Amino acid sequence: MGAVRPQTLSFTEPLRFRSGAVLNSYDLVYETYGTLNAARSNAVLACHALNAAHHVAGYYADDPENLGWWDNMIGPGKPVDTDKFFVVGVNNVGGCFGSTGPKSVDPRSGKRYGSSFPVVTVEDWVNAQARLADRLGIASFAAVMGGSLGAMQALQWTISYPDRIRNAIVVAAAPKLSAQNIAFNEVARQAITTDPDFHGGDYYEHGVVPRRGLRLARMIGHITYLSDDAMMEKFGRALRGDSIQFHFDVDFEIESYLRHQGDKFSEYFDANTYLLITRALDYFDPAAAHDNDLSSALAAARARFLVVSFTSDWRFAPSRAREIVKALLDNRRDVSYAEIDAPHGHDAFLLDDARYHALVRAYFDGVFERL
Amino acid sequence: MTGQEEGALSGRSDFQAIAAWVRPDSTVLDLGCGDGLLLKYLKQTRNARGYGIDIADANVLACVKNGANVIQSDLERGLAGFDAGSFDCVILSQTLQAVRHTEQILLEMLRVGREAIVSFPNFGRWDLRLQIALGRMPVSAELPYEWYNTPNVHLFTIADFESFCSGHGIRILERVALNRGRPVRTLANFFGSLAVYRFEKRR
């Protein structure tokens, strides 16, 4: 992709959240790749999941190591070819990478939002994304795509703005979280909110960060992203040293790996954003407003769909993706569904799997033909 | 190689016969859809809204390349994700001989579809009978495999299929036997290389 640079747009039209809360003004940080064609018909929105943001592809001139989170998928000659498509990545509202979120300063109080930042939902994100599309002159997206929580946004787009999305690429997704999914999120949130440095979410005022909570949240999350097999394959029972040490510090490689992941994460991610995003996951349930009938929830959708799951994903298993497919079939939507036999677990959606990428490439060839 | 790729080798002579029986604007489910070209053909000729089912990664990719809807799924596990009577027509084109749970799949077709169409290579054709009589397992354009590499696990004749139907509450609505793509008028089980049936549940 080459060097890219993030941009910021400020919005002054109030954004009303599903909770009823209102954000009077806000910024969205975004990046774009490729060129919007004259007909403005080739725009693709790539939605981020839990810990990523607007930096989807390419690198920064002053930070060449910092590759976008979907750089293997999006770029010149890649499955989503930026020589053909104009791809947009945006940091969602409530995020911590430049878009207005809990660590931003509330213009009303002059203090950081912290605990007063509204609980945000997938619907709210999609509404904010639509405003960004307005400002970029994109009446309708050729495609909205995402994995995991990003896929939920793509799905929500087909419901909230059926006339503004022509294709939805829904990868490693579920139509709502299971009790087990929510349980894992709750453990992560408890780790953060019970950290003595959390201060009810207003830790900025105290000049501290609930680092220990964030580390634990990341560690538990990370376990759910990998499959048992992938973890065993990568780490097995390998030891850091020559033998077990009869202590509670690091003995096994997997412990060291999780601690490293937790440490890294706690340095760059905002704890309040983590709470918000896990809650957005919990609350996502488009069927809820339709007597828990997903088919009825998706009746408004007009897009074509590509749904992809991975066999070893136990967080959002293939059976969850098939619920989405079933609802689309009930509505006679155009849908293709692939179940990729990949060993990596939930994280497979971010990895370079030849079958997965060939499929997305073929699908986008079709999107391009229909532009 | 699946049934439909095999069909490509024999000129996909069943496509036209199948399309003739698919009503305009109807919904079709194509089991073992291969590369999706039958679905594409039915969309072009009958404006059918179709979905294919296939288990093979290569076929799912081919369907997406051909612009056909495909659901990656294992036919042998039945059609659990599909509601009863949810399709106008369920098609099994040159695949029946390659499935293990033949009986279950035929009954599933009639649960999900209001009617069903199957095509299969006729093992009762005279030249195949002759090869057997001469002591060798038969090889033909429709059955191009040797005994040791064939994906076909159930070899059967037009007479076998009709006997199956009468024993399983299946009413045959129409039948066409083809020989090199042309309809066979008499002694279908002797001269037909490919058989195509439209059938429904006996009420």
Coordinates of C-alpha atoms in Angstrom, one line a residue:
Chain A
M1 CA 0.0 0.0 0.0
G2 CA 2.9 2.3 0.8
A3 CA 2.9 5.2 3.2
V4 CA -0.5 6.5 4.3
R5 CA -1.7 9.2 6.6
P6 CA -4.7 9.5 8.9
Q7 CA -7.1 12.4 8.5
T8 CA -9.7 13.9 10.9
L9 CA -13.1 15.2 10.3
S10 CA -15.1 17.2 12.9
F11 CA -18.8 16.8 13.1
T12 CA -21.1 19.4 14.8
E13 CA -24.5 17.8 14.1
P14 CA -25.4 16.0 17.4
L15 CA -25.1 12.2 17.3
R16 CA -28.0 10.6 19.3
F17 CA -27.0 7.3 20.7
R18 CA -29.3 4.3 21.1
S19 CA -29.2 4.8 24.8
G20 CA -30.7 8.3 24.4
A21 CA -27.5 10.0 25.2
V22 CA -26.3 12.7 22.8
L23 CA -22.8 13.7 21.6
N24 CA -23.1 17.3 20.5
S25 CA -19.9 17.3 18.5
Y26 CA -17.2 14.7 17.7
D27 CA -14.2 13.9 15.6
L28 CA -13.7 10.9 13.5
V29 CA -10.2 9.8 12.4
Y30 CA -10.0 7.8 9.2
E31 CA -7.7 6.7 6.4
T32 CA -8.5 6.1 2.8
Y33 CA -6.7 3.9 0.2
G34 CA -7.1 4.0 -3.6
T35 CA -9.2 6.6 -5.5
L36 CA -12.9 7.3 -5.4
N37 CA -14.1 6.9 -9.0
A38 CA -16.0 9.6 -10.9
A39 CA -19.3 7.8 -10.3
R40 CA -18.4 7.6 -6.6
S41 CA -19.5 3.9 -6.8
N42 CA -16.3 2.1 -5.7
A43 CA -16.1 2.9 -2.0
V44 CA -15.5 0.1 0.5
L45 CA -15.8 0.5 4.2
A46 CA -13.6 -1.8 6.4
C47 CA -14.9 -1.9 9.9
H48 CA -12.6 -2.7 12.8
A49 CA -13.1 -5.1 15.6
L50 CA -12.1 -4.9 19.3
N51 CA -8.6 -3.6 19.4
A52 CA -7.9 -2.2 16.0
A53 CA -8.8 1.2 14.4
H54 CA -8.7 3.3 11.2
H55 CA -5.2 2.1 10.2
V56 CA -6.3 -0.7 8.0
A57 CA -3.6 -0.9 5.3
G58 CA -0.2 0.5 4.5
Y59 CA 2.2 2.1 7.0
Y60 CA 3.2 5.5 8.3
A61 CA 6.2 7.3 6.8
D62 CA 7.6 7.9 10.3
D63 CA 6.6 4.4 11.5
P64 CA 7.3 1.9 8.8
E65 CA 6.8 -1.1 11.1
N66 CA 3.2 -0.1 11.9
L67 CA 1.3 -2.0 9.2
G68 CA -2.5 -1.7 8.9
W69 CA -4.4 -4.5 10.6
W70 CA -5.8 -5.8 7.4
D71 CA -2.8 -5.0 5.2
N72 CA -2.7 -8.6 3.9
M73 CA -6.3 -8.2 2.6
I74 CA -6.4 -4.6 1.3
G75 CA -3.9 -2.9 -1.0
P76 CA -2.8 -2.8 -4.6
G77 CA -3.2 -6.3 -6.2
K78 CA -4.6 -7.6 -2.9
P79 CA -8.0 -9.4 -2.5
V80 CA -9.6 -6.0 -2.0
D81 CA -7.6 -4.3 -4.7
T82 CA -7.1 -0.6 -4.0
D83 CA -6.3 -0.1 -7.7
K84 CA -10.0 -0.7 -8.2
F85 CA -11.6 0.2 -5.0
F86 CA -11.6 3.3 -2.7
V87 CA -11.3 1.8 0.8
V88 CA -12.1 3.7 4.0
G89 CA -11.0 2.8 7.5
V90 CA -12.4 4.7 10.5
N91 CA -11.8 4.7 14.2
N92 CA -15.2 4.3 15.7
V93 CA -16.8 6.7 18.1
G94 CA -15.7 5.8 21.7
G95 CA -12.3 4.7 20.3
C96 CA -8.9 5.6 21.6
F97 CA -7.0 6.3 18.5
G98 CA -8.1 9.8 17.7
S99 CA -11.8 9.7 17.2
T100 CA -13.8 11.2 20.1
G101 CA -13.9 8.7 23.0
P102 CA -13.6 8.5 26.8
K103 CA -10.1 9.9 26.8
S104 CA -11.1 13.0 24.7
V105 CA -11.8 16.3 26.4
D106 CA -15.5 17.0 26.9
P107 CA -15.9 20.6 25.6
R108 CA -18.7 21.3 28.1
S109 CA -16.6 20.5 31.2
G110 CA -13.1 21.0 29.9
K111 CA -12.3 17.6 31.4
R112 CA -11.9 14.2 29.8
Y113 CA -15.1 12.3 29.3
G114 CA -14.0 9.3 31.3
S115 CA -17.0 7.6 33.0
S116 CA -19.4 10.1 31.4
F117 CA -18.9 8.9 27.9
P118 CA -22.1 7.3 26.7
V119 CA -22.4 3.6 26.2
V120 CA -22.1 3.1 22.5
T121 CA -23.7 0.4 20.3
V122 CA -23.0 -1.0 16.9
E123 CA -26.0 0.9 15.6
D124 CA -24.4 4.2 16.9
W125 CA -21.1 3.4 15.2
V126 CA -22.9 2.7 11.9
N127 CA -24.7 6.0 12.2
A128 CA -21.5 7.8 12.7
Q129 CA -19.9 5.9 9.8
A130 CA -22.8 7.0 7.6
R131 CA -22.1 10.6 8.5
L132 CA -18.5 10.1 7.5
A133 CA -19.7 8.7 4.2
D134 CA -21.9 11.7 3.6
R135 CA -18.9 14.0 4.1
L136 CA -16.8 11.9 1.8
G137 CA -19.5 12.1 -0.9
I138 CA -20.3 8.4 -0.7
A139 CA -24.0 7.9 -1.3
S140 CA -23.6 4.1 -1.3
F141 CA -20.8 1.7 -0.4
A142 CA -19.9 -1.0 -3.0
A143 CA -19.2 -3.1 0.1
V144 CA -18.9 -2.9 3.8
M145 CA -16.7 -5.5 5.3
G146 CA -15.4 -6.7 8.6
G147 CA -14.4 -9.6 10.8
S148 CA -15.8 -10.4 14.2
L149 CA -17.2 -7.1 15.7
G150 CA -16.4 -5.5 12.3
A151 CA -18.7 -8.0 10.6
M152 CA -21.5 -7.1 13.0
Q153 CA -21.1 -3.5 11.7
A154 CA -21.4 -4.7 8.1
L155 CA -24.5 -6.7 9.1
Q156 CA -26.0 -3.6 10.8
W157 CA -25.3 -1.5 7.7
T158 CA -27.6 -3.8 5.7
I159 CA -30.4 -3.2 8.3
S160 CA -29.8 0.5 9.1
Y161 CA -29.0 1.7 5.6
P162 CA -30.2 -1.0 3.2
D163 CA -30.0 1.4 0.2
R164 CA -26.4 2.5 1.0
I165 CA -24.7 -0.8 0.9
R166 CA -24.5 -3.1 -2.1
N167 CA -22.4 -5.9 -0.6
A168 CA -21.7 -7.1 2.9
I169 CA -18.7 -9.2 3.7
V170 CA -19.4 -10.8 7.0
V171 CA -16.4 -12.8 8.4
A172 CA -16.1 -14.7 11.7
A173 CA -19.3 -13.3 12.9
A174 CA -22.3 -14.1 15.1
P175 CA -25.7 -12.5 15.0
K176 CA -25.5 -11.9 18.7
L177 CA -23.2 -13.0 21.6
S178 CA -23.9 -16.2 23.5
A179 CA -24.0 -16.3 27.3
Q180 CA -20.4 -17.7 27.2
N181 CA -19.3 -14.8 24.9
I182 CA -20.8 -12.3 27.4
A183 CA -19.3 -14.1 30.3
F184 CA -15.8 -13.7 28.8
N185 CA -16.4 -10.0 28.3
E186 CA -17.7 -9.6 31.8
V187 CA -14.4 -11.2 33.2
A188 CA -12.5 -8.7 31.1
R189 CA -14.5 -5.8 32.4
Q190 CA -14.3 -6.9 36.0
A191 CA -10.5 -7.1 35.6
I192 CA -10.5 -3.4 34.6
T193 CA -13.2 -2.0 36.9
T194 CA -11.7 -3.7 40.0
D195 CA -8.2 -2.4 39.3
P196 CA -7.4 0.2 42.1
D197 CA -6.2 2.5 39.4
F198 CA -9.6 2.6 37.6
H199 CA -11.1 5.3 39.8
G200 CA -14.6 4.7 38.4
G201 CA -13.4 5.4 34.9
D202 CA -11.9 8.8 35.7
Y203 CA -8.3 7.6 36.1
Y204 CA -7.1 10.3 33.8
E205 CA -7.7 12.8 36.6
H206 CA -5.4 10.8 38.8
G207 CA -2.6 10.5 36.3
V208 CA -2.8 6.7 36.3
V209 CA -3.9 3.9 34.0
P210 CA -5.6 0.7 35.2
R211 CA -2.8 -1.2 33.6
R212 CA -3.2 -4.5 35.5
G213 CA -6.9 -4.7 34.6
L214 CA -6.2 -4.0 30.9
R215 CA -3.5 -6.7 30.9
L216 CA -5.8 -9.3 32.3
A217 CA -8.6 -8.2 29.9
R218 CA -6.3 -8.7 27.0
M219 CA -5.0 -12.0 28.2
I220 CA -8.4 -13.5 28.6
G221 CA -9.5 -12.1 25.3
H222 CA -6.4 -13.4 23.6
I223 CA -7.2 -17.0 24.8
T224 CA -10.6 -16.8 23.1
Y225 CA -9.1 -15.7 19.8
L226 CA -6.9 -18.7 19.4
S227 CA -7.9 -22.4 19.1
D228 CA -6.7 -25.0 21.6
D229 CA -4.9 -26.7 18.7
A230 CA -3.2 -23.5 17.5
M231 CA -2.0 -22.7 21.0
M232 CA -0.7 -26.2 21.5
E233 CA 1.0 -26.1 18.1
K234 CA 2.6 -22.7 18.8
F235 CA 3.6 -23.1 22.5
G236 CA 2.8 -26.7 23.6
R237 CA 4.1 -27.1 27.1
A238 CA 7.4 -25.5 26.2
L239 CA 9.3 -23.9 29.2
R240 CA 11.0 -20.6 29.3
G241 CA 13.9 -22.1 31.2
D242 CA 15.4 -25.6 31.4
S243 CA 13.0 -26.9 34.0
I244 CA 10.0 -26.0 36.1
Q245 CA 11.0 -23.7 39.0
F246 CA 8.4 -24.5 41.6
H247 CA 7.2 -20.9 41.8
F248 CA 4.3 -18.8 40.4
D249 CA 6.3 -16.6 38.0
V250 CA 6.6 -17.5 34.4
D251 CA 7.5 -21.2 33.7
F252 CA 5.7 -21.9 30.5
E253 CA 6.1 -20.1 27.1
I254 CA 2.3 -19.5 26.9
E255 CA 2.5 -17.6 30.2
S256 CA 5.2 -15.4 28.9
Y257 CA 3.4 -14.8 25.6
L258 CA 0.1 -13.8 27.3
R259 CA 2.0 -11.5 29.7
H260 CA 3.8 -9.9 26.7
Q261 CA 0.5 -9.4 24.8
G262 CA -1.1 -7.9 27.9
D263 CA 1.8 -5.6 28.6
K264 CA 1.9 -4.4 25.0
F265 CA -1.8 -3.8 24.9
S266 CA -2.0 -2.0 28.2
E267 CA 0.5 0.6 26.9
Y268 CA -1.6 1.7 23.9
F269 CA -5.2 0.9 24.6
D270 CA -7.6 2.9 26.7
A271 CA -9.4 0.9 29.4
N272 CA -12.7 2.8 29.0
T273 CA -12.7 2.1 25.3
Y274 CA -12.2 -1.6 26.1
L275 CA -15.3 -1.5 28.4
L276 CA -17.4 0.3 25.7
I277 CA -16.4 -2.0 22.9
T278 CA -17.1 -5.2 24.9
R279 CA -20.4 -3.7 25.8
A280 CA -21.2 -2.9 22.2
L281 CA -20.5 -6.6 21.5
D282 CA -22.8 -7.7 24.3
Y283 CA -25.7 -5.4 23.2
F284 CA -25.5 -6.3 19.5
D285 CA -28.7 -8.3 18.8
P286 CA -30.6 -7.1 15.7
A287 CA -33.2 -9.8 16.2
A288 CA -34.2 -8.5 19.6
A289 CA -36.4 -5.8 18.2
H290 CA -38.1 -8.4 16.0
D291 CA -39.3 -11.0 18.6
N292 CA -35.9 -12.6 18.4
D293 CA -36.5 -13.4 14.8
L294 CA -33.3 -12.7 12.8
S295 CA -35.0 -13.4 9.5
S296 CA -37.5 -10.6 10.3
A297 CA -34.6 -8.3 11.4
L298 CA -32.9 -8.9 8.1
A299 CA -36.0 -8.5 6.0
A300 CA -35.0 -4.9 5.3
A301 CA -31.6 -5.9 3.9
R302 CA -31.0 -5.4 0.2
A303 CA -27.3 -6.2 -0.1
R304 CA -25.6 -9.3 -1.5
F305 CA -23.7 -11.2 1.2
L306 CA -20.5 -13.1 1.5
V307 CA -20.4 -14.9 4.9
V308 CA -17.2 -16.7 6.0
S309 CA -16.5 -18.7 9.1
F310 CA -13.5 -20.7 10.3
T311 CA -13.9 -24.3 11.5
S312 CA -11.6 -23.8 14.5
D313 CA -13.2 -20.6 15.7
W314 CA -14.9 -21.4 19.0
R315 CA -15.7 -17.8 19.9
F316 CA -18.0 -17.4 16.9
A317 CA -18.3 -20.9 15.6
P318 CA -19.5 -21.8 12.1
S319 CA -22.9 -22.6 13.6
R320 CA -23.3 -19.0 14.5
A321 CA -22.5 -17.8 11.0
R322 CA -25.0 -20.3 9.7
E323 CA -27.7 -18.6 11.7
I324 CA -27.0 -15.5 9.6
V325 CA -27.0 -17.5 6.4
K326 CA -30.3 -19.1 7.3
A327 CA -31.9 -15.7 8.0
L328 CA -30.7 -14.4 4.6
L329 CA -32.0 -17.5 2.8
D330 CA -35.3 -17.0 4.4
N331 CA -35.3 -13.6 2.9
R332 CA -34.0 -14.9 -0.5
R333 CA -31.1 -12.6 -0.4
D334 CA -28.1 -13.3 -2.6
V335 CA -25.7 -15.0 -0.2
S336 CA -22.6 -17.2 -0.5
Y337 CA -21.2 -18.9 2.6
A338 CA -17.8 -20.5 3.0
E339 CA -16.6 -22.5 6.0
I340 CA -12.8 -22.3 5.9
D341 CA -11.0 -25.3 7.4
A342 CA -8.4 -23.2 9.2
P343 CA -6.7 -24.2 12.5
H344 CA -6.1 -20.7 13.9
G345 CA -9.4 -20.0 15.7
H346 CA -11.1 -16.7 15.7
D347 CA -8.0 -14.8 14.7
A348 CA -8.0 -16.6 11.3
F349 CA -10.0 -13.7 9.8
L350 CA -6.8 -11.5 10.2
L351 CA -4.5 -14.1 8.7
D352 CA -3.3 -14.8 5.2
D353 CA -5.1 -18.1 4.4
A354 CA -5.0 -18.8 0.6
R355 CA -8.5 -20.2 0.4
Y356 CA -10.0 -17.4 2.4
H357 CA -8.2 -14.7 0.4
A358 CA -9.0 -16.4 -3.0
L359 CA -12.6 -16.3 -2.0
V360 CA -12.7 -12.7 -1.0
R361 CA -10.8 -11.8 -4.2
A362 CA -13.2 -13.7 -6.4
Y363 CA -16.1 -12.0 -4.6
F364 CA -14.7 -8.6 -5.0
D365 CA -14.1 -9.3 -8.7
G366 CA -17.8 -9.7 -8.9
V367 CA -18.4 -6.5 -6.9
F368 CA -16.2 -4.7 -9.3
E369 CA -18.0 -6.1 -12.4
R370 CA -21.3 -4.9 -10.9
L371 CA -20.1 -1.4 -10.1
Chain B
M1 CA -14.1 -34.5 -9.5
T2 CA -17.8 -34.1 -8.7
G3 CA -20.8 -35.0 -10.7
Q4 CA -21.1 -31.7 -12.4
E5 CA -17.6 -31.4 -13.5
E6 CA -18.2 -34.8 -15.0
G7 CA -21.3 -33.3 -16.6
A8 CA -19.1 -30.7 -18.3
L9 CA -17.1 -33.5 -20.0
S10 CA -20.3 -34.9 -21.4
G11 CA -21.5 -31.5 -22.6
R12 CA -23.8 -31.0 -19.6
S13 CA -26.5 -32.5 -21.6
D14 CA -28.9 -32.5 -18.7
F15 CA -28.9 -28.7 -18.3
Q16 CA -31.5 -28.2 -20.9
A17 CA -33.8 -31.0 -19.7
I18 CA -33.6 -29.6 -16.2
A19 CA -34.2 -26.0 -17.2
A20 CA -37.3 -27.1 -19.2
W21 CA -38.8 -28.3 -15.9
V22 CA -37.9 -25.4 -13.8
R23 CA -40.8 -22.9 -13.7
P24 CA -39.9 -19.2 -14.5
D25 CA -39.1 -17.1 -11.4
S26 CA -39.0 -20.2 -9.1
T27 CA -36.6 -20.8 -6.3
V28 CA -34.2 -23.7 -6.7
L29 CA -31.6 -25.4 -4.5
D30 CA -28.9 -27.3 -6.4
L31 CA -27.3 -30.0 -4.3
G32 CA -23.7 -30.8 -5.1
C33 CA -23.7 -27.7 -7.3
G34 CA -20.1 -27.9 -8.5
D35 CA -19.0 -24.8 -10.3
G36 CA -22.5 -23.2 -10.2
L37 CA -22.9 -23.2 -13.9
L38 CA -26.3 -24.9 -13.8
L39 CA -27.5 -22.2 -11.4
K40 CA -26.2 -19.6 -13.7
Y41 CA -27.9 -21.3 -16.6
L42 CA -31.2 -21.5 -14.7
K43 CA -30.9 -17.8 -13.7
Q44 CA -30.3 -16.8 -17.4
T45 CA -33.0 -19.0 -18.9
R46 CA -35.7 -19.2 -16.2
N47 CA -34.9 -16.2 -14.0
A48 CA -34.7 -18.7 -11.2
R49 CA -33.4 -17.5 -7.8
G50 CA -31.0 -20.3 -6.9
Y51 CA -28.6 -21.4 -4.3
G52 CA -26.1 -24.2 -4.5
I53 CA -24.7 -26.5 -1.9
D54 CA -21.3 -28.0 -2.1
I55 CA -18.7 -29.2 0.3
A56 CA -15.5 -28.7 -1.7
D57 CA -13.5 -25.5 -1.3
A58 CA -12.6 -25.5 -5.0
N59 CA -16.3 -25.6 -6.0
V60 CA -17.3 -22.9 -3.5
L61 CA -14.6 -20.7 -5.1
A62 CA -15.8 -21.6 -8.6
C63 CA -19.4 -20.7 -7.7
V64 CA -18.3 -17.3 -6.4
K65 CA -16.3 -16.7 -9.6
N66 CA -19.3 -17.7 -11.6
G67 CA -21.6 -15.3 -9.6
A68 CA -23.7 -18.2 -8.2
N69 CA -24.9 -18.3 -4.6
V70 CA -23.3 -21.2 -2.8
I71 CA -23.6 -22.5 0.7
Q72 CA -20.6 -24.6 1.8
S73 CA -22.2 -27.6 3.5
D74 CA -22.0 -31.4 3.7
L75 CA -24.9 -32.9 1.9
E76 CA -24.4 -36.2 3.6
R77 CA -25.5 -34.5 6.9
G78 CA -28.8 -33.6 5.4
L79 CA -30.4 -30.2 4.9
A80 CA -31.0 -29.4 8.5
G81 CA -30.6 -25.7 7.9
F82 CA -33.4 -25.6 5.4
D83 CA -37.1 -25.4 6.3
A84 CA -39.7 -27.8 4.9
G85 CA -41.2 -26.7 1.6
S86 CA -38.9 -23.7 1.4
F87 CA -37.9 -24.2 -2.2
D88 CA -39.9 -24.7 -5.4
C89 CA -37.5 -27.2 -6.7
V90 CA -34.5 -29.1 -5.3
I91 CA -32.0 -30.4 -7.9
L92 CA -29.4 -33.1 -7.7
S93 CA -27.5 -33.1 -11.0
Q94 CA -25.2 -36.1 -11.7
T95 CA -24.4 -36.4 -8.0
L96 CA -26.7 -39.1 -6.7
Q97 CA -24.3 -41.8 -7.7
A98 CA -21.6 -40.2 -5.7
V99 CA -23.4 -39.8 -2.4
R100 CA -23.4 -42.3 0.5
H101 CA -26.8 -41.6 2.1
T102 CA -28.8 -41.9 -1.1
E103 CA -32.1 -42.7 0.6
Q104 CA -31.8 -39.9 3.2
I105 CA -30.8 -37.3 0.6
L106 CA -33.7 -38.1 -1.8
L107 CA -36.2 -37.8 1.1
E108 CA -34.6 -34.6 2.3
M109 CA -35.0 -33.2 -1.2
L110 CA -38.7 -33.8 -1.0
R111 CA -38.9 -32.3 2.5
V112 CA -37.2 -29.0 1.5
G113 CA -38.5 -28.8 -2.1
R114 CA -42.1 -29.0 -3.3
E115 CA -40.7 -31.0 -6.1
A116 CA -37.3 -32.4 -7.1
I117 CA -35.2 -33.1 -10.2
V118 CA -32.4 -35.6 -10.3
S119 CA -30.1 -36.7 -13.2
F120 CA -27.7 -39.6 -13.1
P121 CA -25.7 -41.7 -15.4
N122 CA -27.6 -44.9 -16.4
F123 CA -25.7 -48.0 -15.5
G124 CA -28.1 -50.1 -17.4
R125 CA -27.1 -48.9 -20.9
W126 CA -26.3 -51.7 -23.3
D127 CA -22.6 -50.9 -23.8
L128 CA -22.0 -51.0 -20.0
R129 CA -23.9 -54.2 -19.7
L130 CA -21.7 -55.6 -22.5
Q131 CA -18.5 -54.5 -20.7
I132 CA -19.7 -56.3 -17.6
A133 CA -20.7 -59.4 -19.6
L134 CA -17.2 -59.4 -21.0
G135 CA -15.9 -59.4 -17.4
R136 CA -14.7 -55.8 -16.9
M137 CA -16.1 -52.9 -14.9
P138 CA -17.6 -50.4 -17.4
V139 CA -16.1 -47.1 -18.4
S140 CA -18.0 -44.6 -20.5
A141 CA -18.3 -40.9 -21.2
E142 CA -20.8 -40.5 -18.3
L143 CA -18.8 -42.9 -16.1
P144 CA -15.3 -42.1 -17.0
Y145 CA -13.6 -43.6 -14.0
E146 CA -11.8 -46.8 -13.4
W147 CA -13.0 -49.1 -10.6
Y148 CA -10.1 -48.0 -8.4
N149 CA -10.5 -44.2 -8.7
T150 CA -14.2 -43.7 -9.1
P151 CA -16.0 -41.2 -6.7
N152 CA -19.2 -43.0 -7.6
V153 CA -20.3 -45.2 -4.7
H154 CA -23.8 -46.2 -5.9
L155 CA -24.1 -47.4 -9.4
F156 CA -27.7 -48.0 -10.5
T157 CA -30.0 -48.1 -13.5
I158 CA -33.2 -46.4 -14.6
A159 CA -35.1 -49.5 -13.5
D160 CA -33.4 -49.4 -10.1
F161 CA -34.4 -45.8 -9.6
E162 CA -38.0 -46.3 -10.6
S163 CA -38.3 -49.2 -8.3
F164 CA -36.8 -47.1 -5.5
C165 CA -39.4 -44.4 -6.1
S166 CA -42.3 -46.7 -6.0
G167 CA -41.1 -48.2 -2.7
H168 CA -40.5 -44.8 -1.1
G169 CA -43.7 -43.0 -1.7
I170 CA -42.3 -40.9 -4.6
R171 CA -44.4 -40.1 -7.6
I172 CA -42.4 -39.6 -10.8
L173 CA -43.8 -36.7 -12.8
E174 CA -41.6 -36.7 -15.8
R175 CA -38.7 -38.6 -17.2
V176 CA -36.2 -38.0 -20.0
A177 CA -33.5 -40.5 -21.0
L178 CA -30.7 -39.0 -23.1
N179 CA -28.2 -40.6 -25.3
R180 CA -25.3 -38.3 -26.3
G181 CA -27.6 -35.4 -25.4
R182 CA -30.6 -36.6 -27.5
P183 CA -33.8 -38.0 -26.0
V184 CA -34.2 -41.7 -26.2
R185 CA -37.7 -42.8 -27.3
T186 CA -37.8 -46.5 -26.6
L187 CA -36.0 -48.9 -24.2
A188 CA -34.7 -46.0 -22.1
N189 CA -32.9 -48.3 -19.7
F190 CA -31.1 -50.0 -22.6
F191 CA -30.2 -47.0 -24.8
G192 CA -30.1 -44.1 -22.3
S193 CA -26.7 -42.9 -21.0
L194 CA -28.2 -40.2 -18.8
A195 CA -31.6 -40.1 -17.0
V196 CA -33.4 -37.0 -15.8
Y197 CA -36.4 -37.2 -13.5
R198 CA -38.9 -34.8 -12.0
F199 CA -40.7 -36.1 -9.0
E200 CA -42.7 -35.3 -5.9
K201 CA -43.9 -36.9 -2.7
R202 CA -46.9 -39.1 -3.3
R203 CA -49.8 -37.4 -1.5

